Each structure stands twice: as C-alpha cells, then as structure tokens.
C-alpha cells in the first residue's frame, strides 16, 4: 500500500517541480490555496490532499483501519514516523478504536456527526484532542508530531497528541563542540536523526526520501532537502549518484562520500559532513541536501564549498566581530599550515637576504651545530609531530597524555639541548601544529597537511620559486574542483562579494537577506530587508 | 592520455631545471658580513677588512661584547681580489647581503670612489641599502673594531646611528644606491658622513664610534668636511632636514630652542642673460621646545618676534653653507644642477662640463618663511 502511495506522489512531485522551475511563484500560490482548503467529508479526498502536500517524504505514515463500531467506519491516522510515540498510539488510539468500541446507543446513530464525536470522546484515552477543519492546520499538527485521525464521512480531522518530546537518544556533539549553542548531535539511528531535523524544520517543504544501499548491508539512507529551495537539478544529481552505488556493504557515511564525490582521486573532499542538527538545519535552508546514513552519527551535506570547512557552528552563537576574527584566523591558519615550514626552509637555505638581519643572525646562531640541512631538520620534526598526533588520537585518553609528555620532553626539549634540531624549527613545527587545529573540520586540513610536505620538498630544491610552483598547483587544483556542479572555491572564485558576508566574514543574521545564487536558483529571499 | 602525461612531465622538468636556483646554502654555514673597511697599503694594494657576525655568540647568553663579531683582513689588487683572498683565511663562506656599513679610508676616498664601488654594484649579493662612511682615522680596521658594552656589532651601531641622523640633522649619510648614482653621473657631487672614534667618557667605557661632519666630494674625490652649521644648512637645502633643533639667543640673553617639525625648500633656477641664479625658498614649521627665561615672574613674548628671528637664523645658516660651497670648495655639493637641468635642459648641456665653476659664480638668493606652531605644552608656556 505504502509503495503505491509513494509512486503516485512521486509523479505528482515531478509535475510540481517542473512547474516550480518554470515559475518560481507557483509554489507560493499552491501554498496559499492549501491555506483556504477545508477538510472534506470524503476520506479519500482528504488522504489525497495530505499526500500531495506531504507525500513526497517517505517518513509520513498513513495507517488505514476500521473503527469497530456498528456499522464500521473507515478511518486513517496520519503521522510522521519516529516523531510520535508508537506505544501511546497503540494503547490510546488503535486498540480502543479497533477493538471493543463502546458503541453509542442506537438512537444516536441517526446523527452521524454527533455520534462520531461521542464515539471519540468515549474511546480515545489521550489527554489532548482537538478537532480541526483547516487543512493547513492539519499539516502543522502532523509536522509537530501529532497524529491526525481522519474518518470517512466526517468533515473534521482530529488531532491527537502523540508527540514523543525530544528524541530520547540524541547524543552530545563531540567533534563540533559549541559553547553557547545546542549540545545535541546526531546518533547512529537514522530515524532519530530524521526526527531531529523534522523538529528543527516544521515545514511540509522538508522532503525526506528513503533509499536502501548495499546489496548485503541493506543500509537505510535518507535524503533530506527543502523542496522549494534546493536546486531541483542538484537534487536529481544526488539521487542519480546514489542510485549508481553498487556495492555489497556500506560501512558508514564516509563510504557514501567516496562514491558520490566529484573528484574521487582528489586530495580534498567535495562533500561536507556534520554531526550537528542545527548546522544541518542552517545548511538545508541555504539550499543544500543532506544525506543521513543509518549507523553513522554524521550527516553528509552536498554541495560543499571551501568555506564550509572554515565555518564553525559556534560562530553563530557568539559575537559577530569575534566570529569574523575566528573565521579569518581559520583561513590564515590554512595558509600557515600549508606554507610556513616551506617558507622557513626556503628562507634559511636560499633566501637569507630576505630575512631581517637580526633574525637571520639569530636563526644562524641557533642552527649552529645542527648536523643536517634545514629541510631534513624540518622534515624530521614534522614527521615526529605527525606521529605524536596520530599516537595521541589512537590511544586511550590516559595513554595519550603519556605520549604527549614524552613528545614534549624528549622530542621538544632534549632534541634542542642535544643540538639535534634548532629551537627555530620547533617553533615552526609547533605553530604549524596549532594552526592545523584551528580549522574546525579535519578532512579539509588533512589535504593541506599532505600538501605541506610537497611544498617543503619543493622549497628545499627550488626555494621560493618552488613554493610558488607548489602554491600554484594547489590553487589550480582547488579552482578546478566542483561539488555537484557548484564551484568549490566560491565565494573566492568566482568572486561573490555577497556570499562573503556569511562565508568569509560573519555578518549579523539580520544582515543576510538572500541565499547564495550559486546554490539556489529560485526562492532566493531569506528575509526582507529591514 | 599517455602522450599528455609525458608532455606534462616534460614541461614540469623543464620548468624546474631552468630556474637557475641551485645556490643552496645553509644559513649556519654563512659568514654574515656586516661591515667592510677599505684602505690602501703602501704597495698600492687594496687592503680590505671585513666584520663578520658571530651568530652563536649573539644567541648565547652573557657572551663578552668582543665575541659577537670577528675581523678578517686581506690584501689584493682590487677590492674583489682582496675579498676573494679572504676565503683563504675564513672559516665560513662570506655572505654580503646583510652588509650594513661600508667604511672607506680617507686616503682612498681622495683618489676617487669609482674603483671601489664597481665591485659592490656588480656583485649580485650586495644590497644597495648599506650605508657608506668615510673613515677619518689612520686605520679603518681599528675604526671598525670598536666593541661596546651593549654587545652590538660596530657595523650595526653605525647603521643605527645613521638611521637616526634626523635627530640632529648635522650630518647626512648616503647609502650605496645613492653612491652608485652619483658616481655614474659625472656632474653630480657626492656627500656622505665621516666617522671617527671618540675618547671614552669614563675609563670603564670603551671608546665609541661617532658620526661626525659631512664629507664633501668633487664628483667622487674627497675634498673636505663641513662643520655642523654648514651641515644643517646643507640638509635644509637638500630637503633632508628632519626633526632637529635650532637654538638661538634673544636680545635679553634668553635662549630659545626650536624643534623643527617640517621643512621644505623650493629651488627655482633662473637663466637670464647668460647668468645662472637660484631662488631658494625655505618653509619651516616648528615649535618652541625649550626656553630658558632670564626674567623673574611672567615673561611674555610675541610669537612673531620669535618667528622673524628664526627666519634670520635660518637664512644665516643657509647663507653660510652656500658661501662655503661657492667660495671655499667651489663645489656644488647641493647638486643644484639637478634642478637647473630639469628646467633648462638645453642650456645645461652647454654648462655641464664646467658646472662647478658656473655654480660658484651663480647668484643664490635665500628667503625663509618660518612658522612657530606652538610653544612647549606646559602651563607656563615653555617657561620654568
């Protein structure tokens, strides 16, 4: 039954989205026509109306049953999967209505309307029950997490409070911590994740589509997006790429990322991930598409741009000036991470004239007695740091501390005292290390960390010229990247000053009126200009 | 695909191999030359002494002041030859990019700078921002080997003192770039500061280096030195006067110190009936920095009086400097020829060959317009 409904609604969606593309105002008119629509007394009509507004999503449940009255009445209860508490539904709605209905007396049967009201009053054991005539309010109630009871021949919908409250098992954000913001994070269960998003975007526009990937694992995948905001062609592309995945098992969302990314052999990710529902909410309203994968507490977001990796969720809960500073610090950190060790090598082995005299003398003084060239020295220390970091990440917390003490004492202090490395190199490596952690999302900085080694080698052979060459290759690679057709380097290239307001700087929320034209084709206005 | 790959590889290899960047050298293996002293021996050989920084002593804590540098000297047929001969002695490869001070012996300067400057310009390592000094003592090596208790390398001391010349504006230091420009232009006359060592103020202190008077050159040959007043006049006319002091005495024996804030000289050359003349208009802004009143109680004065007296003092300074140039040295060390050649390029071509003579006969008219912006800022308006 459900399958059929889905196919019907999909056809409807296709028609609708085509209309949307032709005419951006079409969605608005259809929305206002729903506002005026009343609940009819025909059950099928009501179900169809609701399906046309919500039916795109796969987590809407239409539960058909018959009320065991005499004569029996056809009824449907509509709700969103996982937003409601199924136990309450069973015990207070389904069981009382399908079994042992306390039937109204025979004389009351003449007035159907009164009799149904009577029936509900006697049988529904819920605390909150509300009769609704208007379809738009019906939709609202469904999205809030209430169940809607529709009865054939009865032109009133009954909203029954079944909401679960906040999902029981949402986790605490561990990789994307926010000081002032919500502490919620996604969990391994995909249906809870969907519910978290449903709670944050209570609009019928939020579409939740379900897929199954992996021939053996049969992993449930849910694609979420905002219907009238997300670019329909990108949505189509996402489904196409997902449908092309032909593998036996999906282990986690990272596996899906590898299959759908634009540059499968590239050093940098063209998909973004987040574990924060509030971040996903913000990105969906920017016109992005989220992919929730069962078993992973991270949600994939496409299309991704370079700025995403420098934006931290906490930015939006802090003072805009400070957040802007933080963001610029992140970008500067990226440059420092990629180029600082290389510049040190080039400066000390080729371009001593470029270093201010006193600094040159100090570096020369501290390097006196170091037995190998600056390149080997820097490379050794960078490797030592990477090893230390890896050890610290993999080991349990307590052992990790021991590793850092050993690293700080033995590698840091003793190596300098023994004259094996110069203090200047320690400072360079430490600065690089610190700035590699200023970027909130590691998968982008991982690429830069590798590029750093290439740059160091080039600097050791060719000096500044080598760094320029390395930088140019890096830049060309980044500029050629696209994520689902969207240039990866926006807002830098193509230069988009309007988008820089939110993606490079952090303007106050009220100052950002439109969505990025690179991501969204219609429904550009976010809010009216004040 | 394969063809494309090979092509790319070829392009990369070519790009990498044609860089001419093979001069890799570790920073700790370099001998940083901060100062060079050039003199001549009796056998007419060039004697060059280099001052090398000793980085490990600079970094080390509490090292004796003499250890922060070392001196090496050598002789050769040319300056370059002498420097190359140093490689027979030096423990490190000499590196000239951080050269701060070039000290030229008086006797060498008298013979002309052209021969010396040639190497420094043609060698790609030397940067043109290093400063040039004339050593007024017997031995240039001794002049450079003047340790101080601050642990600074003498060549650095020279460079710092030269950067601060504006505080007195009695001297003027040319950098290597200016030196090269002047040496290459036969009409221009060169000027730069000279250095001597002074007697130490106390027996515990070491004798310090001192930048003294401006050395005057006839093109590139040393001719003489200016005194401090002429030096200030020179700096006013060449627009090199920074925030130095002008001190004069009023009729009532009161001493006024003016600190110059801005100074701008406008030179207008004229060529009339085969006669060259210049109009020098000097505009000076300053404030009263110090005033020692001889009177009791409130002593007021008119600021216009001070201004007109300052005008006179400045005009005298300039006049003295001009008179020295025209009558004593007969050298256009202000390089007024630049202004003249810009306005009268055709006429200058004729006069060029004998410009110093033309200059010394030229009529130079000086007008000074000074403004005293405010007196010192205490409530007594400059009085104590």
Short mmCIF file of C-alpha atoms in Angstrom, two decimals, chain B residues 8-350:
data_model
loop_
_atom_site.label_atom_id
_atom_site.label_comp_id
_atom_site.label_asym_id
_atom_site.label_seq_id
_atom_site.Cartn_x
_atom_site.Cartn_y
_atom_site.Cartn_z
CA UNK B 8 53.17 17.46 -18.76
CA UNK B 9 56.16 15.69 -17.23
CA UNK B 10 58.41 17.33 -19.79
CA UNK B 11 57.02 20.75 -19.06
CA UNK B 12 57.46 20.28 -15.32
CA UNK B 13 61.01 19.06 -15.69
CA UNK B 14 61.90 21.98 -17.93
CA UNK B 15 60.26 24.42 -15.56
CA UNK B 16 62.18 23.00 -12.65
CA UNK B 17 65.54 22.79 -14.40
CA UNK B 18 65.54 26.25 -15.91
CA UNK B 19 65.23 28.06 -12.64
CA UNK B 20 68.92 28.71 -12.02
CA UNK B 21 68.20 28.42 -8.34
CA UNK B 22 70.87 25.94 -7.44
CA UNK B 23 72.63 28.12 -4.93
CA UNK B 24 71.53 26.16 -1.89
CA UNK B 25 73.49 27.00 1.23
CA UNK B 26 72.62 26.52 4.85
CA UNK B 27 72.19 29.64 6.92
CA UNK B 28 74.57 28.43 9.63
CA UNK B 29 77.40 27.94 7.17
CA UNK B 30 77.40 31.56 6.07
CA UNK B 31 79.67 34.26 7.32
CA UNK B 32 77.43 37.30 7.60
CA UNK B 33 79.50 40.30 6.56
CA UNK B 34 78.09 43.35 8.30
CA UNK B 35 80.87 45.81 7.74
CA UNK B 36 83.64 46.29 5.17
CA UNK B 37 86.57 48.64 5.59
CA UNK B 38 88.62 49.59 2.56
CA UNK B 39 92.06 51.18 2.64
CA UNK B 40 95.30 51.02 0.69
CA UNK B 41 98.67 49.72 1.67
CA UNK B 42 101.97 51.37 0.89
CA UNK B 43 102.43 49.00 -2.02
CA UNK B 44 99.25 50.40 -3.58
CA UNK B 45 97.34 47.20 -2.86
CA UNK B 46 93.80 47.33 -1.60
CA UNK B 47 93.53 46.23 1.98
CA UNK B 48 90.06 45.05 2.89
CA UNK B 49 88.87 44.24 6.37
CA UNK B 50 85.52 42.52 6.87
CA UNK B 51 83.50 42.41 10.01
CA UNK B 52 81.74 39.05 10.40
CA UNK B 53 78.89 38.48 12.78
CA UNK B 54 79.31 35.59 15.18
CA UNK B 55 75.75 34.23 15.42
CA UNK B 56 76.34 31.71 18.21
CA UNK B 57 77.72 34.44 20.45
CA UNK B 58 74.73 36.64 19.61
CA UNK B 59 72.32 33.89 20.66
CA UNK B 60 74.32 32.76 23.68
CA UNK B 61 73.56 34.42 26.97
CA UNK B 62 76.11 36.71 28.57
CA UNK B 63 78.87 36.44 26.00
CA UNK B 64 81.62 39.05 26.16
CA UNK B 65 80.99 42.03 23.91
CA UNK B 66 84.05 41.47 21.74
CA UNK B 67 82.88 37.97 20.74
CA UNK B 68 79.79 38.97 18.80
CA UNK B 69 81.96 39.70 15.77
CA UNK B 70 85.29 38.88 14.29
CA UNK B 71 87.50 40.73 11.88
CA UNK B 72 89.39 39.31 8.93
CA UNK B 73 91.61 41.31 6.62
CA UNK B 74 93.34 40.63 3.39
CA UNK B 75 95.04 42.40 0.55
CA UNK B 76 94.54 42.26 -3.17
CA UNK B 77 94.92 44.06 -6.46
CA UNK B 78 91.28 45.09 -6.41
CA UNK B 79 88.64 45.08 -3.73
CA UNK B 80 87.12 41.91 -5.14
CA UNK B 81 90.51 40.26 -5.29
CA UNK B 82 91.14 41.14 -1.66
CA UNK B 83 87.74 39.70 -0.67
CA UNK B 84 88.47 36.51 -2.56
CA UNK B 85 91.77 36.25 -0.77
CA UNK B 86 89.85 36.21 2.50
CA UNK B 87 88.47 32.82 1.55
CA UNK B 88 91.96 31.51 2.22
CA UNK B 89 91.52 32.50 5.85
CA UNK B 90 87.83 32.48 6.61
CA UNK B 91 86.10 29.55 8.30
CA UNK B 92 82.89 30.45 6.55
CA UNK B 93 81.73 31.48 3.14
CA UNK B 94 81.37 35.26 3.10
CA UNK B 95 77.82 36.49 2.60
CA UNK B 96 77.34 40.13 1.73
CA UNK B 97 73.55 40.53 1.58
CA UNK B 98 73.35 41.87 5.11
CA UNK B 99 76.15 44.39 4.65
CA UNK B 100 75.32 47.39 6.84
CA UNK B 101 78.30 49.70 6.69
CA UNK B 102 80.99 50.35 4.16
CA UNK B 103 83.85 52.38 5.60
CA UNK B 104 86.24 53.91 3.13
CA UNK B 105 89.58 55.26 4.22
CA UNK B 106 90.14 58.99 3.73
CA UNK B 107 93.16 58.48 1.50
CA UNK B 108 91.28 56.06 -0.75
CA UNK B 109 88.34 58.47 -0.92
CA UNK B 110 90.67 61.22 -2.06
CA UNK B 111 91.65 59.09 -5.05
CA UNK B 112 88.03 58.53 -6.03
CA UNK B 113 85.27 56.08 -5.27
CA UNK B 114 84.65 54.77 -8.75
CA UNK B 115 87.13 51.91 -8.48
CA UNK B 116 85.70 50.66 -5.18
CA UNK B 117 82.03 50.94 -5.90
CA UNK B 118 82.31 48.92 -9.07
CA UNK B 119 82.53 45.54 -7.34
CA UNK B 120 79.83 46.27 -4.80
CA UNK B 121 77.35 47.09 -7.51
CA UNK B 122 78.27 44.37 -9.93
CA UNK B 123 78.18 41.62 -7.32
CA UNK B 124 74.62 40.39 -7.07
CA UNK B 125 74.78 39.67 -3.38
CA UNK B 126 75.34 43.15 -2.04
CA UNK B 127 72.24 45.13 -1.36
CA UNK B 128 72.26 48.80 -2.16
CA UNK B 129 70.77 49.87 1.15
CA UNK B 130 74.02 49.57 3.08
CA UNK B 131 75.48 52.87 4.16
CA UNK B 132 78.76 54.45 3.17
CA UNK B 133 81.08 56.23 5.58
CA UNK B 134 84.44 57.91 5.29
CA UNK B 135 86.96 56.87 7.93
CA UNK B 136 88.88 59.87 9.22
CA UNK B 137 91.44 57.91 11.18
CA UNK B 138 94.62 56.19 10.25
CA UNK B 139 93.42 52.60 10.34
CA UNK B 140 90.00 51.55 9.10
CA UNK B 141 90.32 48.19 10.84
CA UNK B 142 90.75 49.85 14.22
CA UNK B 143 87.81 52.09 13.44
CA UNK B 144 85.55 49.12 12.83
CA UNK B 145 86.92 47.15 15.76
CA UNK B 146 85.28 49.22 18.48
CA UNK B 147 83.42 46.86 20.81
CA UNK B 148 80.79 48.27 23.10
CA UNK B 149 79.30 47.06 26.32
CA UNK B 150 75.86 46.71 24.77
CA UNK B 151 77.13 43.75 22.78
CA UNK B 152 76.21 45.32 19.44
CA UNK B 153 78.26 44.72 16.34
CA UNK B 154 80.03 48.01 15.42
CA UNK B 155 78.68 47.92 11.86
CA UNK B 156 75.15 47.68 13.30
CA UNK B 157 75.92 50.60 15.62
CA UNK B 158 76.93 52.66 12.61
CA UNK B 159 73.77 51.71 10.76
CA UNK B 160 71.52 52.56 13.72
CA UNK B 161 73.28 55.89 14.30
CA UNK B 162 72.97 56.66 10.58
CA UNK B 163 69.23 55.93 10.67
CA UNK B 164 68.86 58.42 13.49
CA UNK B 165 70.72 61.24 11.76
CA UNK B 166 67.47 63.23 11.59
CA UNK B 167 67.55 63.93 15.32
CA UNK B 168 70.47 66.30 14.79
CA UNK B 169 70.46 66.77 11.01
CA UNK B 170 74.06 67.92 11.25
CA UNK B 171 75.24 65.01 9.19
CA UNK B 172 74.00 63.21 6.15
CA UNK B 173 74.63 59.57 5.28
CA UNK B 174 74.45 58.24 1.73
CA UNK B 175 73.51 54.67 1.05
CA UNK B 176 75.18 52.56 -1.58
CA UNK B 177 72.38 53.19 -4.04
CA UNK B 178 72.90 56.94 -3.91
CA UNK B 179 76.64 56.44 -4.09
CA UNK B 180 76.32 54.45 -7.29
CA UNK B 181 74.00 57.01 -8.81
CA UNK B 182 76.37 59.86 -8.11
CA UNK B 183 79.45 58.01 -9.21
CA UNK B 184 77.80 57.18 -12.50
CA UNK B 185 76.84 60.77 -13.21
CA UNK B 186 79.87 62.98 -13.89
CA UNK B 187 78.07 66.21 -12.98
CA UNK B 188 76.84 65.16 -9.54
CA UNK B 189 78.94 65.69 -6.46
CA UNK B 190 78.95 63.15 -3.68
CA UNK B 191 78.44 63.73 0.04
CA UNK B 192 78.34 61.36 2.96
CA UNK B 193 79.16 61.21 6.66
CA UNK B 194 82.58 60.61 8.09
CA UNK B 195 83.35 58.64 11.24
CA UNK B 196 85.96 58.83 13.98
CA UNK B 197 86.37 57.18 17.35
CA UNK B 198 85.94 59.42 20.33
CA UNK B 199 87.70 59.29 23.63
CA UNK B 200 85.69 57.20 26.06
CA UNK B 201 83.71 59.24 28.59
CA UNK B 202 84.93 57.19 31.57
CA UNK B 203 87.78 54.77 32.00
CA UNK B 204 85.40 51.81 32.21
CA UNK B 205 83.68 52.56 28.96
CA UNK B 206 85.15 51.65 25.62
CA UNK B 207 85.83 54.40 23.08
CA UNK B 208 82.67 54.81 20.96
CA UNK B 209 82.32 55.37 17.25
CA UNK B 210 80.97 58.73 16.24
CA UNK B 211 79.44 60.02 13.06
CA UNK B 212 80.89 63.42 12.50
CA UNK B 213 80.88 66.02 9.80
CA UNK B 214 79.68 65.65 6.22
CA UNK B 215 82.43 64.79 3.74
CA UNK B 216 82.41 66.85 0.55
CA UNK B 217 83.45 65.34 -2.74
CA UNK B 218 84.30 66.83 -6.08
CA UNK B 219 82.31 64.28 -8.03
CA UNK B 220 83.91 61.18 -6.43
CA UNK B 221 87.06 62.63 -4.90
CA UNK B 222 87.11 63.72 -1.28
CA UNK B 223 87.81 67.42 -0.87
CA UNK B 224 86.92 68.41 2.67
CA UNK B 225 84.43 68.44 5.51
CA UNK B 226 81.59 70.70 6.58
CA UNK B 227 81.09 71.94 10.10
CA UNK B 228 77.80 71.33 11.88
CA UNK B 229 76.18 74.61 10.97
CA UNK B 230 77.02 74.17 7.31
CA UNK B 231 75.79 70.62 7.61
CA UNK B 232 72.40 71.79 8.81
CA UNK B 233 72.28 74.34 6.00
CA UNK B 234 73.11 71.56 3.56
CA UNK B 235 70.29 69.39 4.92
CA UNK B 236 67.82 72.28 4.71
CA UNK B 237 68.61 72.97 1.08
CA UNK B 238 68.61 69.30 0.05
CA UNK B 239 65.36 68.67 1.94
CA UNK B 240 66.98 66.17 4.27
CA UNK B 241 66.36 68.13 7.43
CA UNK B 242 64.31 66.10 9.88
CA UNK B 243 63.32 66.91 13.47
CA UNK B 244 66.48 68.60 14.67
CA UNK B 245 66.90 71.60 16.92
CA UNK B 246 67.69 75.22 16.09
CA UNK B 247 68.99 77.21 19.05
CA UNK B 248 69.40 80.96 19.20
CA UNK B 249 69.66 83.69 21.75
CA UNK B 250 67.33 86.64 22.04
CA UNK B 251 68.34 90.20 22.90
CA UNK B 252 67.64 89.63 26.57
CA UNK B 253 70.03 86.65 26.67
CA UNK B 254 67.11 84.27 26.69
CA UNK B 255 67.88 81.01 24.84
CA UNK B 256 65.19 79.59 22.62
CA UNK B 257 65.27 76.04 21.27
CA UNK B 258 63.10 75.39 18.25
CA UNK B 259 62.32 71.86 17.27
CA UNK B 260 61.74 71.69 13.55
CA UNK B 261 58.67 69.67 12.59
CA UNK B 262 58.55 70.27 8.87
CA UNK B 263 60.91 71.84 6.43
CA UNK B 264 60.56 72.27 2.71
CA UNK B 265 62.99 74.01 0.41
CA UNK B 266 61.86 75.02 -3.05
CA UNK B 267 64.64 75.75 -5.50
CA UNK B 268 63.86 77.84 -8.54
CA UNK B 269 66.71 78.11 -11.03
CA UNK B 270 66.89 81.07 -13.39
CA UNK B 271 68.86 81.63 -16.53
CA UNK B 272 68.96 85.22 -17.58
CA UNK B 273 71.48 86.89 -19.91
CA UNK B 274 73.89 84.00 -19.66
CA UNK B 275 73.78 84.32 -15.89
CA UNK B 276 72.72 81.43 -13.66
CA UNK B 277 70.88 82.26 -10.48
CA UNK B 278 68.83 80.35 -7.91
CA UNK B 279 65.96 81.27 -5.67
CA UNK B 280 65.82 79.11 -2.59
CA UNK B 281 62.65 79.42 -0.63
CA UNK B 282 62.60 77.61 2.68
CA UNK B 283 59.42 76.99 4.63
CA UNK B 284 59.88 75.73 8.16
CA UNK B 285 57.36 74.72 10.80
CA UNK B 286 58.47 74.23 14.33
CA UNK B 287 57.61 74.58 17.97
CA UNK B 288 59.38 76.05 20.93
CA UNK B 289 60.81 73.04 22.68
CA UNK B 290 62.78 74.81 25.37
CA UNK B 291 63.10 78.31 26.70
CA UNK B 292 65.33 79.50 29.47
CA UNK B 293 63.97 82.74 30.74
CA UNK B 294 66.32 85.16 32.48
CA UNK B 295 63.50 87.29 33.87
CA UNK B 296 61.59 86.84 37.08
CA UNK B 297 57.89 86.18 37.07
CA UNK B 298 55.76 86.11 33.96
CA UNK B 299 57.75 86.81 30.85
CA UNK B 300 55.69 87.16 27.76
CA UNK B 301 56.85 87.49 24.19
CA UNK B 302 55.38 87.94 20.79
CA UNK B 303 55.49 84.79 18.71
CA UNK B 304 56.04 86.88 15.57
CA UNK B 305 59.28 88.21 17.07
CA UNK B 306 60.48 84.67 17.55
CA UNK B 307 59.46 83.79 14.02
CA UNK B 308 61.29 86.69 12.44
CA UNK B 309 64.40 85.94 14.47
CA UNK B 310 64.18 82.28 13.46
CA UNK B 311 63.90 83.40 9.82
CA UNK B 312 67.11 85.32 10.22
CA UNK B 313 68.95 82.48 11.96
CA UNK B 314 67.94 80.01 9.28
CA UNK B 315 68.83 82.40 6.47
CA UNK B 316 72.28 82.85 8.01
CA UNK B 317 72.76 79.10 8.25
CA UNK B 318 71.83 78.59 4.64
CA UNK B 319 73.93 81.52 3.52
CA UNK B 320 76.94 80.19 5.37
CA UNK B 321 76.60 76.84 3.78
CA UNK B 322 76.21 78.37 0.33
CA UNK B 323 79.20 80.66 0.83
CA UNK B 324 81.34 77.69 1.84
CA UNK B 325 80.27 75.84 -1.26
CA UNK B 326 80.85 78.76 -3.60
CA UNK B 327 83.98 80.27 -2.16
CA UNK B 328 85.83 77.69 -0.09
CA UNK B 329 85.25 74.48 -2.02
CA UNK B 330 83.87 75.80 -5.30
CA UNK B 331 81.80 72.61 -5.47
CA UNK B 332 78.07 72.34 -5.98
CA UNK B 333 77.57 69.80 -3.22
CA UNK B 334 73.86 70.62 -3.03
CA UNK B 335 73.58 69.23 -6.55
CA UNK B 336 71.58 72.26 -7.66
CA UNK B 337 72.49 71.12 -11.15
CA UNK B 338 69.59 68.66 -10.91
CA UNK B 339 67.05 71.46 -10.60
CA UNK B 340 68.75 73.51 -13.25
CA UNK B 341 68.96 70.68 -15.77
CA UNK B 342 65.29 69.92 -15.32
CA UNK B 343 64.24 73.47 -16.13
CA UNK B 344 66.89 74.35 -18.73
CA UNK B 345 67.94 71.07 -20.32
CA UNK B 346 69.37 72.70 -23.45
CA UNK B 347 71.36 75.35 -21.60
CA UNK B 348 72.60 72.78 -19.13
CA UNK B 349 74.19 70.75 -21.91
CA UNK B 350 76.49 73.68 -22.61
#
